[in-house]
GROMACS .gro file of C-alpha atoms in nm:
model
  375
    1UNK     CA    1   0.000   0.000   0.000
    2UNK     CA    2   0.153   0.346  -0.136
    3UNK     CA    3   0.273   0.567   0.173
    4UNK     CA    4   0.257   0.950   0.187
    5UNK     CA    5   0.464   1.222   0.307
    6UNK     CA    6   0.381   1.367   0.659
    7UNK     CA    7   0.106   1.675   0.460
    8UNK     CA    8  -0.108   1.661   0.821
    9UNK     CA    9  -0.436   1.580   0.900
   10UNK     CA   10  -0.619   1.778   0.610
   11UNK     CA   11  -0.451   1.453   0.417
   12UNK     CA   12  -0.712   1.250   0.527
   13UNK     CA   13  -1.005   1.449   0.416
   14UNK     CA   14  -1.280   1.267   0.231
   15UNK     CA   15  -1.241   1.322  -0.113
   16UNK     CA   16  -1.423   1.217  -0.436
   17UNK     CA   17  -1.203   0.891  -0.446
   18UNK     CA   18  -1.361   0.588  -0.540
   19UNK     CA   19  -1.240   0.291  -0.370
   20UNK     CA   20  -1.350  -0.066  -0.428
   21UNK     CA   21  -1.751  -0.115  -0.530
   22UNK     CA   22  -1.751  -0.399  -0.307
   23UNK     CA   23  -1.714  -0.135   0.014
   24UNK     CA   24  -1.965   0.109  -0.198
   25UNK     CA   25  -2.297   0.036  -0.205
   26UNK     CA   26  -2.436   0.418  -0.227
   27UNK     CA   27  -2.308   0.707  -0.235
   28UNK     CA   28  -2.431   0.984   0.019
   29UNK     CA   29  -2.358   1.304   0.189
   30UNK     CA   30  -2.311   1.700   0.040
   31UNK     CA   31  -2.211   1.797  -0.281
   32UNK     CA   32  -1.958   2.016  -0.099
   33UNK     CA   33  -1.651   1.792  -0.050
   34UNK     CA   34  -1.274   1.847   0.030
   35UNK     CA   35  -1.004   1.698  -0.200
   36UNK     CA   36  -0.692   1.511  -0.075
   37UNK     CA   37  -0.533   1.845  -0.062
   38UNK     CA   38  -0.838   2.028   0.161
   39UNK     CA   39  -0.976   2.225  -0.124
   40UNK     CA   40  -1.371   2.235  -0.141
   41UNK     CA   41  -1.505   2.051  -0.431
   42UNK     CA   42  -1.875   2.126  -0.614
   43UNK     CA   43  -2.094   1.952  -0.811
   44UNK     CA   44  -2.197   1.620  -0.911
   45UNK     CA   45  -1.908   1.446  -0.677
   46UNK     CA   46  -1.973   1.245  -0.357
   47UNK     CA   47  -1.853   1.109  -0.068
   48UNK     CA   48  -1.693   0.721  -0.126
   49UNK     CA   49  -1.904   0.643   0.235
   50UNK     CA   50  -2.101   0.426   0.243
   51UNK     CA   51  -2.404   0.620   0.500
   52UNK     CA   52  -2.595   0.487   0.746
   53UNK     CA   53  -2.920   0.651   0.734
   54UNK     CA   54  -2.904   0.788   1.107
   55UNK     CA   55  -2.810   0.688   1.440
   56UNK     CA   56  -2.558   0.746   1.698
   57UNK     CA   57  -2.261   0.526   1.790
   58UNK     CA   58  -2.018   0.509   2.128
   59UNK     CA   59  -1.697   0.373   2.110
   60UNK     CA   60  -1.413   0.443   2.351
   61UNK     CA   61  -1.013   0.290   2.461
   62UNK     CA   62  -0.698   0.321   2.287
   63UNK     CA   63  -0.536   0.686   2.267
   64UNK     CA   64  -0.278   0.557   2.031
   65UNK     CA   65  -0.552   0.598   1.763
   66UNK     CA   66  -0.698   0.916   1.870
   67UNK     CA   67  -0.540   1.163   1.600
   68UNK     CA   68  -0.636   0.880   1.292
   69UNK     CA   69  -1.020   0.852   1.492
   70UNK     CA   70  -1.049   1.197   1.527
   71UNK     CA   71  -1.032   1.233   1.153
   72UNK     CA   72  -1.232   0.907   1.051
   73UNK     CA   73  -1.529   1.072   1.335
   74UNK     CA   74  -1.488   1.393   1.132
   75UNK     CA   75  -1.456   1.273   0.773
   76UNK     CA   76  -1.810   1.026   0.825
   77UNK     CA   77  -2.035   1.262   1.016
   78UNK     CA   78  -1.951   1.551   0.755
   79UNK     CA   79  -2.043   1.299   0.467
   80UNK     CA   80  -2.350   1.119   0.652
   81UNK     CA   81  -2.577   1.373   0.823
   82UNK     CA   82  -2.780   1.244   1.111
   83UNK     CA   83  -2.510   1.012   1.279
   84UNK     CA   84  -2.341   1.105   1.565
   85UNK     CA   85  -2.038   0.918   1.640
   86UNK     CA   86  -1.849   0.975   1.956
   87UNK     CA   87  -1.495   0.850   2.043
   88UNK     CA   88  -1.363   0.871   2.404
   89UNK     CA   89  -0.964   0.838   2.399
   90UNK     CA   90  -0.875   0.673   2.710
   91UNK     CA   91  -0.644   0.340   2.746
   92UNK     CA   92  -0.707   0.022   2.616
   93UNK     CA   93  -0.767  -0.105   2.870
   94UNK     CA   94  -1.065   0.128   2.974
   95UNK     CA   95  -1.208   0.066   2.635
   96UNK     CA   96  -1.214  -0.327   2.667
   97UNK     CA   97  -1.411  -0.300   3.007
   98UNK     CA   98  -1.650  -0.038   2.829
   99UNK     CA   99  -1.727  -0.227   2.617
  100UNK     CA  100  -1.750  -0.537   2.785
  101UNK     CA  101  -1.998  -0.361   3.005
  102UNK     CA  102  -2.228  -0.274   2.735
  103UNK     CA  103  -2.117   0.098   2.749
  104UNK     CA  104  -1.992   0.114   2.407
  105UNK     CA  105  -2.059  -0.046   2.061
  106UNK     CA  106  -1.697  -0.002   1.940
  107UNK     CA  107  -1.379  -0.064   2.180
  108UNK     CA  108  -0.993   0.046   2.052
  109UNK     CA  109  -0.744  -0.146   2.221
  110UNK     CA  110  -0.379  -0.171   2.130
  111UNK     CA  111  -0.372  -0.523   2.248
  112UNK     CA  112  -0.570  -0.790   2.127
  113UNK     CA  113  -0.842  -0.942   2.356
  114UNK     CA  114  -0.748  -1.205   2.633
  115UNK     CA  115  -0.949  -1.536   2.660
  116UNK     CA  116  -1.075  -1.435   2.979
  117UNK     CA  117  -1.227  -1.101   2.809
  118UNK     CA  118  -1.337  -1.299   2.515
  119UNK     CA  119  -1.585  -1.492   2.769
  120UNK     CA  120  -1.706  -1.197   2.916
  121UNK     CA  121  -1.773  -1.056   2.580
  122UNK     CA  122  -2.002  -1.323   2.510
  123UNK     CA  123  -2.252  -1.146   2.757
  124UNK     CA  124  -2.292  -0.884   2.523
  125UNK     CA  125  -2.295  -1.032   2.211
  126UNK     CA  126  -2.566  -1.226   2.225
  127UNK     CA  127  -2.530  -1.541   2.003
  128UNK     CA  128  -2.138  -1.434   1.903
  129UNK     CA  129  -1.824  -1.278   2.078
  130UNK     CA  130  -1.604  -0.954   2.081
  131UNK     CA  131  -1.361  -0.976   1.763
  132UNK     CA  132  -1.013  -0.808   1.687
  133UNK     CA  133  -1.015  -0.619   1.359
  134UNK     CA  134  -0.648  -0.498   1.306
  135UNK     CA  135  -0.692  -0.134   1.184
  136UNK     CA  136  -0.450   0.128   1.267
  137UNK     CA  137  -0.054   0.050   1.243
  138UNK     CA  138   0.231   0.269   1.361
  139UNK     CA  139   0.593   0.287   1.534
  140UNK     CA  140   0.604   0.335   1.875
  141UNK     CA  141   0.783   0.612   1.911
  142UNK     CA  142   1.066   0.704   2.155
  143UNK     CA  143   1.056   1.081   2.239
  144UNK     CA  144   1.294   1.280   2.418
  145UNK     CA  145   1.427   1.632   2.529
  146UNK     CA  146   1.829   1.684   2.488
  147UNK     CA  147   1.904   1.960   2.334
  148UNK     CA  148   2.224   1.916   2.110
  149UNK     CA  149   2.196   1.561   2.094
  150UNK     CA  150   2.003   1.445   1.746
  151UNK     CA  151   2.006   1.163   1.582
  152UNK     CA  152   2.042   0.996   1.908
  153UNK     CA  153   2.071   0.602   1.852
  154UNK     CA  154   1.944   0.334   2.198
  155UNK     CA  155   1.897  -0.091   2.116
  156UNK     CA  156   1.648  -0.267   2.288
  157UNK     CA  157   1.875  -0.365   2.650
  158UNK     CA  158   1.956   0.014   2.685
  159UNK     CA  159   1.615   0.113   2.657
  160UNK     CA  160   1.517  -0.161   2.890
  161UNK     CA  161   1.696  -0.002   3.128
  162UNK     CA  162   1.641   0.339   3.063
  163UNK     CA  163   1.293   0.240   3.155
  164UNK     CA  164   1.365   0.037   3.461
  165UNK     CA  165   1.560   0.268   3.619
  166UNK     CA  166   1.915   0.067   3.558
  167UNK     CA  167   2.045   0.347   3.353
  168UNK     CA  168   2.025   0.669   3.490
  169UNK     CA  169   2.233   0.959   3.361
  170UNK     CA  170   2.243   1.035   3.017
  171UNK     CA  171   2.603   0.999   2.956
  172UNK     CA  172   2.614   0.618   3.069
  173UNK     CA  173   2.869   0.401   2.897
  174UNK     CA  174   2.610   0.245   2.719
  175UNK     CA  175   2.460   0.535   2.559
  176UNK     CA  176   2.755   0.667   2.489
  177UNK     CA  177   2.895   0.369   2.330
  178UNK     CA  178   2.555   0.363   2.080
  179UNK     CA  179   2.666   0.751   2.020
  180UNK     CA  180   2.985   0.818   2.008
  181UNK     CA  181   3.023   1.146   1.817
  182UNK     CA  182   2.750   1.290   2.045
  183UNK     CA  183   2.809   1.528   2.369
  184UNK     CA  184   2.588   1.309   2.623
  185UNK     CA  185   2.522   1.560   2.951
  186UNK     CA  186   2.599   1.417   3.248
  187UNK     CA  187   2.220   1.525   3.362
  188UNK     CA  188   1.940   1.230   3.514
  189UNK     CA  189   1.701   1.074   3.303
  190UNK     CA  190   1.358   1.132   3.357
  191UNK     CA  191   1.172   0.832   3.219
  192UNK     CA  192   0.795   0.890   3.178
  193UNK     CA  193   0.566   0.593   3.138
  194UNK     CA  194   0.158   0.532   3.099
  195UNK     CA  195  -0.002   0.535   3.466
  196UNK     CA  196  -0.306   0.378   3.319
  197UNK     CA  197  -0.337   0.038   3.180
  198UNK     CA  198  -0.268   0.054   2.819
  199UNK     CA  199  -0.188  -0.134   2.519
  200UNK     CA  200   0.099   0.108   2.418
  201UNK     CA  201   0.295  -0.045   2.744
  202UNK     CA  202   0.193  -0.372   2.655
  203UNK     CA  203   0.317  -0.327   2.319
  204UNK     CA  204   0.648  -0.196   2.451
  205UNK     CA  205   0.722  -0.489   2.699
  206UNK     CA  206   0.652  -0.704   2.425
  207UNK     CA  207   0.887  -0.605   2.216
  208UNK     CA  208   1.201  -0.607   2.576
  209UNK     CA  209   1.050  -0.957   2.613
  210UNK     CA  210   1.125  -1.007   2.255
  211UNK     CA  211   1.472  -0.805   2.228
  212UNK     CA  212   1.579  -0.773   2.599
  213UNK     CA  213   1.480  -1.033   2.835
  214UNK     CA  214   1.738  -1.011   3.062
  215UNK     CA  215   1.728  -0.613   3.118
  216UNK     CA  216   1.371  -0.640   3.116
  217UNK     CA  217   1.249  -0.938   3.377
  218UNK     CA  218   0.899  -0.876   3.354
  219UNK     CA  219   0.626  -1.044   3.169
  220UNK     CA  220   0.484  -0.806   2.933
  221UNK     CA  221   0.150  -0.630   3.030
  222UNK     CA  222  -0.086  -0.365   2.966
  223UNK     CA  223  -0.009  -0.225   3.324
  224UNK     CA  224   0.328  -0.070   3.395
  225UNK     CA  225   0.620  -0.274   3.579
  226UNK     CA  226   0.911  -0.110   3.595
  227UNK     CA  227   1.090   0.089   3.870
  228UNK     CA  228   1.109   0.428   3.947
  229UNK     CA  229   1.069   0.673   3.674
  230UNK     CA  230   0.744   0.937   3.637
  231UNK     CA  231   0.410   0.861   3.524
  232UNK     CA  232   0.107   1.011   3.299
  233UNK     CA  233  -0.221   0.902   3.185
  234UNK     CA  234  -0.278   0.899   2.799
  235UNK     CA  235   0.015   0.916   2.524
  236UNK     CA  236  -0.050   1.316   2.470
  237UNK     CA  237   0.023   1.324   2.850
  238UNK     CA  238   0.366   1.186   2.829
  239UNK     CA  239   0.459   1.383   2.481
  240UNK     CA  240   0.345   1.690   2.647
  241UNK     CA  241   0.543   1.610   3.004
  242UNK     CA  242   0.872   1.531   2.737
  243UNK     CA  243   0.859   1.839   2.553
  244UNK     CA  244   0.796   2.052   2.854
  245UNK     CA  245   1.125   1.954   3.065
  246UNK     CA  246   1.458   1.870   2.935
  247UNK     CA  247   1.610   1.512   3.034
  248UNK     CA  248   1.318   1.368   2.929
  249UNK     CA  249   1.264   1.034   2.724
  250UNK     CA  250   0.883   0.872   2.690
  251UNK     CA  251   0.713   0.602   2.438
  252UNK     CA  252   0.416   0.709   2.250
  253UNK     CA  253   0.288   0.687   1.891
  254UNK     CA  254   0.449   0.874   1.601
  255UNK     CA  255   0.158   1.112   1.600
  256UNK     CA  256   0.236   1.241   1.914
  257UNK     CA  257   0.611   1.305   1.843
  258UNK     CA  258   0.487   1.503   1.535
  259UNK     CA  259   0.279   1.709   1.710
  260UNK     CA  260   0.498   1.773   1.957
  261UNK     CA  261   0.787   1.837   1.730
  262UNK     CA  262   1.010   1.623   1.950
  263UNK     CA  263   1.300   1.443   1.859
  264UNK     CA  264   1.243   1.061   1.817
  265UNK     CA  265   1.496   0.758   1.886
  266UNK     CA  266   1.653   0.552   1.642
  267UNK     CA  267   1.683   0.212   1.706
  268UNK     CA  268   2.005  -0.051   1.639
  269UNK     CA  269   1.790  -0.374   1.573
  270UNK     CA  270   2.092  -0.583   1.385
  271UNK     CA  271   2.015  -0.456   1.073
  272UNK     CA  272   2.289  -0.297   0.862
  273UNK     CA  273   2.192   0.101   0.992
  274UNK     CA  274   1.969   0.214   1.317
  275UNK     CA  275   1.591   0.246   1.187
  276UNK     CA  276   1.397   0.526   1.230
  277UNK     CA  277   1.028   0.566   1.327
  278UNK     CA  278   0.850   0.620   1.036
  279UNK     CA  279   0.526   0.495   0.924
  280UNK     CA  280   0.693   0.336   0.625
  281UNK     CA  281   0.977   0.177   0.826
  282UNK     CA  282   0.684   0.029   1.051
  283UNK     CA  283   0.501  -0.126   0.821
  284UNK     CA  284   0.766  -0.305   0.685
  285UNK     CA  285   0.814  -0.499   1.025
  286UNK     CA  286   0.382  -0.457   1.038
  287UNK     CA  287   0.394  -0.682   0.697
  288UNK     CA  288   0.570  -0.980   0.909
  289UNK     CA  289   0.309  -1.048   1.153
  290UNK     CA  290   0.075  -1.320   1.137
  291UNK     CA  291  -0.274  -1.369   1.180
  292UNK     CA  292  -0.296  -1.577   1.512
  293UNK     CA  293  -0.656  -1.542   1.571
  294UNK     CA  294  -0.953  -1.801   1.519
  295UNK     CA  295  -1.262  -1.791   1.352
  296UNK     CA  296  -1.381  -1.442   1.300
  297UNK     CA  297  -1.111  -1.318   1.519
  298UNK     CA  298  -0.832  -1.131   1.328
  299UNK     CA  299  -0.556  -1.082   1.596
  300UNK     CA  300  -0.149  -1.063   1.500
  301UNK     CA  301   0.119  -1.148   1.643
  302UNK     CA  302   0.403  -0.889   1.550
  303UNK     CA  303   0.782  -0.958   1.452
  304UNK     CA  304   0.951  -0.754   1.756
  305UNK     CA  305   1.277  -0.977   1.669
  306UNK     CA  306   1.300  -0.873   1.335
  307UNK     CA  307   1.631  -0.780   1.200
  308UNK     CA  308   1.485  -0.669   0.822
  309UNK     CA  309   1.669  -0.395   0.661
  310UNK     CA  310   1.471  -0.087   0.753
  311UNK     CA  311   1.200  -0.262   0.973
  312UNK     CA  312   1.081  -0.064   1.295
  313UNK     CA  313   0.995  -0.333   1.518
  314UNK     CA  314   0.886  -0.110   1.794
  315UNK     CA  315   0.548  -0.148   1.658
  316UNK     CA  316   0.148  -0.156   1.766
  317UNK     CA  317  -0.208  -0.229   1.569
  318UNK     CA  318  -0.491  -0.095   1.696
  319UNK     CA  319  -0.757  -0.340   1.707
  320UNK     CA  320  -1.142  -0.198   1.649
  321UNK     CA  321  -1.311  -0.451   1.909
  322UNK     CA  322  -1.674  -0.510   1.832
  323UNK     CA  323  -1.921  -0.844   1.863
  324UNK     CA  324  -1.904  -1.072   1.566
  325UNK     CA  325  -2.256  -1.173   1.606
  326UNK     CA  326  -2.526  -0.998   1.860
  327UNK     CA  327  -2.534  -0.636   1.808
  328UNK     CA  328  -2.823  -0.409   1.891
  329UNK     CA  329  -3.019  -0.349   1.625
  330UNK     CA  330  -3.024   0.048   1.679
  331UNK     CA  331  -2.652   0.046   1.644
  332UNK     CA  332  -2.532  -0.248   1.381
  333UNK     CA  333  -2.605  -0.037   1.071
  334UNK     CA  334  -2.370   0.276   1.196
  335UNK     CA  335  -2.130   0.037   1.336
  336UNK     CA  336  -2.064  -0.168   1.028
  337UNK     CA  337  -2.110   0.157   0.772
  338UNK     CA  338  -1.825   0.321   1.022
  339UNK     CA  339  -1.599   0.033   1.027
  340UNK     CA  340  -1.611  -0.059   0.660
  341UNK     CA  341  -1.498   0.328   0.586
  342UNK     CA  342  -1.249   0.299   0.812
  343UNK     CA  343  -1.089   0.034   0.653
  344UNK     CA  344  -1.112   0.094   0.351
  345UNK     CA  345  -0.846   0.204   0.101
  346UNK     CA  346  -1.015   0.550   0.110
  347UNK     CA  347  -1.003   0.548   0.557
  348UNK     CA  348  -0.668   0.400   0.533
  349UNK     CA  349  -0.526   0.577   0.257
  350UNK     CA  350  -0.392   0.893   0.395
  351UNK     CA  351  -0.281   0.764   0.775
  352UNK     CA  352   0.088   0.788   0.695
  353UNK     CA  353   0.045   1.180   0.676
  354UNK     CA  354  -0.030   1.202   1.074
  355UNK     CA  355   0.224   0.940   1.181
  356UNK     CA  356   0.045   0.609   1.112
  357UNK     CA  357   0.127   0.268   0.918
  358UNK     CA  358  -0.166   0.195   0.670
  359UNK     CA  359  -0.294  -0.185   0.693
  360UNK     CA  360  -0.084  -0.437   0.507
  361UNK     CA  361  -0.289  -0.551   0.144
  362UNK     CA  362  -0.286  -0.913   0.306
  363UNK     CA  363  -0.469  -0.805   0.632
  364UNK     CA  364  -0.661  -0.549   0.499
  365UNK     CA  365  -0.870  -0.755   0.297
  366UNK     CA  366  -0.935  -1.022   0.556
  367UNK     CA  367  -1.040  -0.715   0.774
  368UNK     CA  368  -1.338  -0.608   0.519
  369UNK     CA  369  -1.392  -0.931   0.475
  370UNK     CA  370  -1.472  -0.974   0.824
  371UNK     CA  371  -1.631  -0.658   0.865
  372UNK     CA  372  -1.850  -0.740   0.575
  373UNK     CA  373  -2.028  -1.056   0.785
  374UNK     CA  374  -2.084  -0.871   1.137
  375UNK     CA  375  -2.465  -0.922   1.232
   0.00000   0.00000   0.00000
């Protein structure tokens, strides 16, 4: 799937882009529509969405996907008047119980469901169960505050134990050895990580488990359990703490680094040359994982070992949680318009512009596919 330079959010506008006539059944909304480029478009053009005819969805969890959901929320209910669809960016973790509780329709979680949530799911979906449907990709970033240190290079058992509190002052022999042309203060690290459960952490420890067992002797988990360092709620939290103070270092989504204008690590995986974290670098290590889900359910497990020539392995999906089978009636034609816009080639198409990896061809297909049979 064809990247695109970072152009911001306007990149994502709906357009008058066809995508595939299996996703488009009608066409619907104003005759006023923005081009790729934000421009307002007249005439006989439309909208590529496929509308619901009214209705109002909830959906809630993952902040990792808040930018690319704020613009997918924007994009539909400007094409499809009389929906209301309202996205609360929280954790992952918040989102799964949400929605497990019958508060939401749609749950975001960074972190595919556990069995144990899978059963409770089956409460709410009467007759079926809560599916993952892969749906937003991107490099977890590493963001921090040093001014006159760029390009700054860390592997996987530094940044273990950056984050465990192991490694402490920024010109440790370890750093230094990863960056040896650069003048390393001899100033603390602050380390900021999530205070609420969340599937960006999870993500993270996966990847030390993966990379760094032995700096890193935790399993990995949505919940945060390393030593010392500072904490913050949501992934715009920790951004905004590392830009604020100098010293800093924090994991979040490219988004947030971009936003932030904040200087991002590169990592020494193996390969030939440290990787960046860019939304095309990501989805080359994105394009490795496999589907390890059953039946209807579409989770991945990601390559956080990979070595590839410009593979980010410091990766997450977002999964779109919602019941295979069993949804209420008043909701299942919004939820299933929304979700097959979202990933289609015309939702997916522009997420590389605001920091995200679009859906590998492979999964994307099995996602509408999917998406296509929810009752």
């Amino acid at each position: 799937m064809k990247l695109f330079r970072n152009s911001g959010l306007r990149a994502l506008t709906v357009g008058a882009v066809a995508v595939s006539s299996a996703l488009v059944l009608t066409a619907c909304g104003s005759d006023d529509n923005a081009s790729a480029d934000g421009t307002k478009t007249t005439g006989a053009a439309k909208s590529s969405i496929a509308c619901a005819k009214s209705g109002q969805l909830l959906a809630s969890g993952s902040s990792a996907q808040k930018n690319a959901m704020d613009v997918w929320v924007k994009n539909y209910m400007q094409a499809c008047p009389g929906t209301n669809i309202n996205y609360k960016s929280s954790s992952s973790g918040e989102g799964v119980t949400a929605f497990n509780q019958g508060g939401v329709s749609i749950a975001g979680s960074d972190s595919p469901l556990k069995p144990e949530e899978v059963t409770a799911s089956k409460t709410i979906c009467k007759g079926g169960q809560g599916i993952d449907l892969p749906m937003v990709g991107g490099p977890i970033a590493i963001g921090y505050h040093l001014p006159g240190v760029d390009n700054l290079v860390l592997d996987a058992p530094t940044l273990a134990k950056i984050f465990n509190s192991t490694i402490t002052k920024w010109d440790d022999e370890a750093i230094k050895k990863l960056n040896p042309s650069a003048k390393l203060p001899s100033s603390n690290i602050q380390a900021f990580h999530r205070s609420t459960d969340s599937g960006t952490t999870d993500n993270l420890t996966k990847y030390f488990n993966a990379t760094a067992k032995a700096e890193w002797p935790y399993e990995h988990a949505k919940a945060w359990k390393g030593k010392g360092g500072q904490s913050a709620p949501g992934s715009a939290d920790i951004a905004s703490n590392v830009k604020q103070a100098e010293g800093t270092i924090g994991y979040f989504e490219l988004s947030f680094a971009t936003a932030n204008n904040l200087q991002t690590v590169k990592l020494a995986t193996g390969a030939t040359a440290p990787v960046a974290a860019t939304s095309e670098n990501a989805s080359k290590a994105i394009a490795e994982a496999k589907v390890t889900g059953t039946g209807t359910d579409l989770a991945l497990k990601l390559a956080y070992d990979t070595k590839a020539e410009g593979a980010y392995p410091l990766a997450l999906v977002t999964y779109e949680i919602a019941c295979d089978k069993g949804n209420k009636a008043e909701t299942l034609e919004l939820a299933k318009s929304f979700l097959t816009y979202i990933a289609s080639e015309d939702g997916q198409k522009g997420l590389a512009a605001i920091g995200y990896a679009p859906l590998p061809t492979e999964i994307a297909t099995k996602v509408r596919a999917q998406i296509a049979t929810i009752s």
